[in-house]
Coordinates of C-alpha atoms in Angstrom, one line a residue:
M26 CA 0.1 0.0 0.0
A27 CA 2.9 2.4 0.9
H28 CA 4.4 2.1 -2.8
I29 CA 0.8 2.7 -4.5
L30 CA 0.2 5.9 -2.2
A31 CA 3.8 7.0 -3.1
C32 CA 3.0 6.7 -7.0
P33 CA 2.1 9.8 -8.7
R34 CA -0.7 8.0 -10.7
Y35 CA -4.1 8.4 -9.7
G36 CA -5.8 5.3 -10.9
P37 CA -3.9 2.6 -8.8
A38 CA -4.4 4.6 -5.6
C39 CA -8.0 5.3 -6.3
Y40 CA -8.8 1.8 -7.0
M41 CA -7.1 0.7 -3.8
M42 CA -9.2 3.3 -2.0
M43 CA -12.5 2.1 -3.5
D44 CA -11.4 -1.6 -2.9
V45 CA -11.2 -0.8 1.1
M46 CA -14.0 1.4 1.3
G47 CA -16.1 -1.2 -0.6
S48 CA -15.1 -3.7 1.7
M49 CA -16.4 -1.9 4.6
V50 CA -19.6 -0.6 3.1
Y51 CA -20.6 -3.9 1.5
G52 CA -19.4 -6.3 4.2
L53 CA -17.4 -8.2 1.5
P54 CA -13.7 -9.3 1.6
Q55 CA -11.1 -7.0 -0.3
L56 CA -10.4 -7.8 -3.8
V57 CA -6.8 -7.4 -3.1
D58 CA -4.4 -8.8 -0.3
Y59 CA -2.5 -5.6 0.5
N60 CA 0.7 -5.4 2.2
T61 CA 0.1 -3.1 5.2
R62 CA 3.3 -3.9 7.0
I63 CA 5.6 -1.3 5.1
E64 CA 5.6 2.1 6.6
L65 CA 4.3 5.0 4.4
F66 CA 7.1 7.0 2.8
H67 CA 5.6 9.3 0.6
P68 CA 6.2 13.1 1.8
E69 CA 3.3 14.6 0.0
P70 CA -0.2 13.2 0.2
Q71 CA -1.4 11.4 -3.1
S72 CA -4.0 13.0 -4.8
V73 CA -6.6 10.5 -3.9
E74 CA -6.1 11.3 0.0
R75 CA -6.9 15.1 -0.8
F76 CA -10.2 13.9 -2.5
G77 CA -11.9 12.7 0.7
C78 CA -9.8 14.2 3.3
F79 CA -8.7 10.5 3.8
P80 CA -4.9 10.3 5.0
G81 CA -2.9 7.4 3.9
E82 CA -2.6 6.2 7.3
F83 CA -6.3 5.6 7.3
V84 CA -6.2 3.8 4.2
V85 CA -3.7 1.4 5.5
L86 CA -5.8 1.1 9.0
L87 CA -9.1 0.5 7.1
A88 CA -7.5 -2.4 5.1
K89 CA -6.1 -3.9 8.3
I90 CA -9.7 -3.6 9.9
N91 CA -11.2 -5.3 6.8
A92 CA -8.7 -8.1 7.2
C93 CA -9.1 -8.5 10.9
R94 CA -12.8 -8.8 10.4
D95 CA -12.4 -11.5 7.9
Q96 CA -9.8 -13.3 10.1
T97 CA -7.1 -13.2 7.2
S98 CA -4.6 -11.0 9.5
T99 CA -2.7 -12.0 12.6
E100 CA -2.7 -8.1 14.1
G101 CA -4.7 -7.6 17.2
W102 CA -7.4 -5.2 16.9
Q103 CA -5.7 -3.7 20.0
S104 CA -2.7 -2.5 17.8
I105 CA -5.0 -1.0 15.3
E106 CA -7.0 1.0 17.9
Q107 CA -4.0 2.4 19.7
Q108 CA -2.7 3.6 16.0
L109 CA -6.1 5.4 15.6
V110 CA -6.3 6.6 19.4
S111 CA -2.8 8.2 18.9
W112 CA -3.1 9.4 15.5
E113 CA -2.5 13.2 14.6
S114 CA -2.7 15.0 11.4
R115 CA 0.6 15.7 9.4
P116 CA 1.2 19.5 8.7
Q117 CA 2.3 18.5 5.1
S118 CA -1.1 16.6 4.4
V119 CA -2.9 19.9 4.7
P120 CA -3.2 21.7 1.5
R121 CA -1.5 25.1 1.2
G122 CA -3.3 28.3 1.3
L123 CA -6.5 27.0 2.6
E124 CA -8.9 29.9 4.1
S125 CA -9.4 29.2 7.8
W126 CA -13.0 28.1 7.7
K127 CA -11.9 25.4 5.1
L128 CA -8.9 24.4 7.3
V129 CA -11.2 23.8 10.2
A130 CA -13.5 21.6 7.9
W131 CA -10.4 19.9 6.6
L132 CA -9.4 18.8 10.1
A133 CA -12.9 18.3 11.1
L134 CA -13.2 15.9 8.4
Q135 CA -10.0 13.7 9.3
E136 CA -11.1 13.7 12.8
A137 CA -14.5 12.4 11.7
W138 CA -12.8 9.7 9.7
R139 CA -10.7 8.7 12.9
H140 CA -13.7 8.1 15.0
T141 CA -15.5 6.4 12.0
L142 CA -12.8 3.8 12.0
L143 CA -12.9 3.3 15.6
I144 CA -16.4 2.6 15.3
Y145 CA -16.1 0.0 12.5
L146 CA -13.1 -1.5 14.5
Y147 CA -15.4 -2.0 17.6
L148 CA -18.3 -3.1 15.6
A149 CA -17.0 -5.3 13.0
V150 CA -13.9 -6.8 14.6
C151 CA -14.5 -6.6 18.4
G152 CA -18.4 -7.8 17.7
V153 CA -19.7 -5.3 20.4
A154 CA -23.2 -3.8 19.8
T155 CA -24.0 -0.3 19.2
D156 CA -24.7 0.4 22.8
D157 CA -21.1 0.1 23.6
P158 CA -19.9 3.3 25.4
R159 CA -17.0 3.5 22.9
I160 CA -19.2 3.6 20.0
R161 CA -21.5 5.7 21.5
T162 CA -18.8 8.3 22.4
S163 CA -17.2 8.2 19.1
S164 CA -20.7 8.3 17.0
K165 CA -21.7 11.4 18.9
Q166 CA -18.2 12.7 18.1
V167 CA -18.8 12.2 14.4
F168 CA -22.3 13.7 14.3
Q169 CA -20.9 17.0 15.8
L170 CA -17.9 17.0 13.5
M171 CA -20.0 16.6 10.3
G172 CA -22.1 19.4 11.7
V173 CA -19.0 21.6 11.6
I174 CA -18.4 21.3 8.1
K175 CA -20.3 23.9 5.6
R176 CA -21.9 22.3 2.6
Q177 CA -21.1 23.7 -0.7
D178 CA -22.9 24.9 -3.8
P179 CA -23.2 23.6 -6.2
P180 CA -24.0 20.1 -4.2
V181 CA -21.5 18.0 -6.3
S182 CA -18.6 20.1 -4.9
N183 CA -19.1 18.6 -1.4
V184 CA -16.5 16.1 0.2
H185 CA -17.3 12.5 -0.1
V186 CA -18.7 11.4 3.2
L187 CA -20.5 7.9 2.5
C188 CA -18.6 6.0 5.0
Q189 CA -19.1 8.4 7.7
Y190 CA -22.8 8.6 7.5
L191 CA -23.1 5.0 6.9
I192 CA -21.3 3.9 10.0
V193 CA -23.0 6.4 12.4
G194 CA -26.1 5.5 10.5
I195 CA -25.7 1.9 11.9
C196 CA -25.2 3.4 15.1
S197 CA -27.9 5.8 15.1
R198 CA -30.8 5.6 17.6
T199 CA -32.9 8.6 17.4
E200 CA -35.3 9.6 14.5
K201 CA -33.6 12.8 14.0
Q202 CA -30.1 11.2 13.4
R203 CA -31.7 8.7 11.1
R204 CA -33.5 11.5 9.1
L205 CA -30.1 13.2 8.8
V206 CA -28.4 10.3 7.4
R207 CA -31.0 9.5 5.0
E208 CA -30.8 13.1 3.7
R209 CA -27.2 13.2 3.2
L210 CA -26.9 10.0 1.7
G211 CA -30.2 10.0 -0.5
Y212 CA -29.4 13.3 -2.1
A213 CA -28.5 12.3 -5.6
A214 CA -27.2 15.6 -6.7
E215 CA -24.4 15.7 -4.0
T216 CA -23.5 11.7 -4.2
R217 CA -23.2 11.4 -8.0
M218 CA -19.4 12.4 -7.9
W219 CA -18.7 10.2 -4.8
L220 CA -16.1 7.4 -5.3
L221 CA -18.6 5.0 -4.3
R222 CA -22.1 5.5 -5.4
V223 CA -24.6 3.3 -3.6
P224 CA -28.2 5.0 -3.2
E225 CA -29.3 1.9 -2.4
I226 CA -27.5 1.9 1.0
V227 CA -30.4 4.1 2.3
T228 CA -32.9 1.2 1.7
V229 CA -30.3 -1.1 3.7
L230 CA -30.2 1.4 6.7
D231 CA -34.0 1.6 6.5
H232 CA -34.2 -2.1 6.5
L233 CA -31.8 -2.2 9.4
W234 CA -33.6 0.6 11.5
L235 CA -37.1 -0.9 10.9
G236 CA -35.8 -4.5 11.8
A237 CA -33.0 -5.0 14.4
G238 CA -32.8 -1.4 15.3
M239 CA -36.6 -0.8 15.7
A240 CA -37.0 1.8 18.5
G241 CA -33.3 2.4 18.9
Q242 CA -32.5 -1.1 19.9
P243 CA -28.7 -2.1 19.8
I244 CA -27.5 -3.3 16.4
T245 CA -24.6 -5.4 15.6
W246 CA -22.2 -5.6 12.7
G247 CA -24.0 -8.9 11.7
D248 CA -27.5 -7.4 11.6
Y249 CA -26.2 -4.8 9.3
V250 CA -24.7 -7.4 7.0
Q251 CA -27.9 -9.2 7.1
S252 CA -29.7 -5.9 6.0
R253 CA -27.4 -5.3 3.2
R254 CA -27.9 -8.9 1.9
A255 CA -31.7 -8.5 2.1
M256 CA -31.9 -5.2 0.3
L257 CA -28.7 -5.2 -1.9
P258 CA -27.8 -8.8 -2.8
L259 CA -24.2 -9.2 -4.2
S260 CA -22.4 -12.4 -5.9
D261 CA -19.7 -13.8 -3.8
Q262 CA -21.1 -13.8 -0.5
S263 CA -20.0 -17.3 0.6
N264 CA -16.8 -15.7 2.1
T265 CA -18.4 -12.6 3.7
M266 CA -17.7 -12.5 7.4
G267 CA -20.6 -11.0 9.4

């Protein structure tokens, strides 16, 4: 992964990011078995990192979480958790010349990503439910952080926030939170340029909220995977880890 992120070409890094994100969104194994053991060495962020305010370190950690979820990695979840808890934004990863409000939004997006990955780790690897205090704390942080980010006009210029809203959508307990998630993920004018376009994901969440999550009941990763299979069936599910 380090060599792909160091490559100046956009295509390989974009494919890798879509693969690791898609693995999380669909609950399916990654298409590629990535080498996550090599430390990142690129001095400047790859263009795909800037596209979604998604640091290269998080790309690697997401791949690690997917592998742990699918039991294809020997790395313990505690190691991944520690890397996320101790992570700090690199000054060189921030685009130069940002206006103050854009800088705040950039840092808020990165922090939202950090909490999103922590939630995903606890849900998919540790197997805890959404009423776990760690998940509730990080979920609250993501909602608050996303509220800081000013939405752009035209809508297509907004950053890609599918994964953040999907994960906190799984954890949401109130109708107010769920309405916000549904609105952000279902807005076609805003989502049509996202790396992953899955308008059907709203129907998956509705199935989850009206089923296992009825009346704000705690939800597990397995519950989400079952709803995804019911509403968005995909091939090659035999190896899917719930």
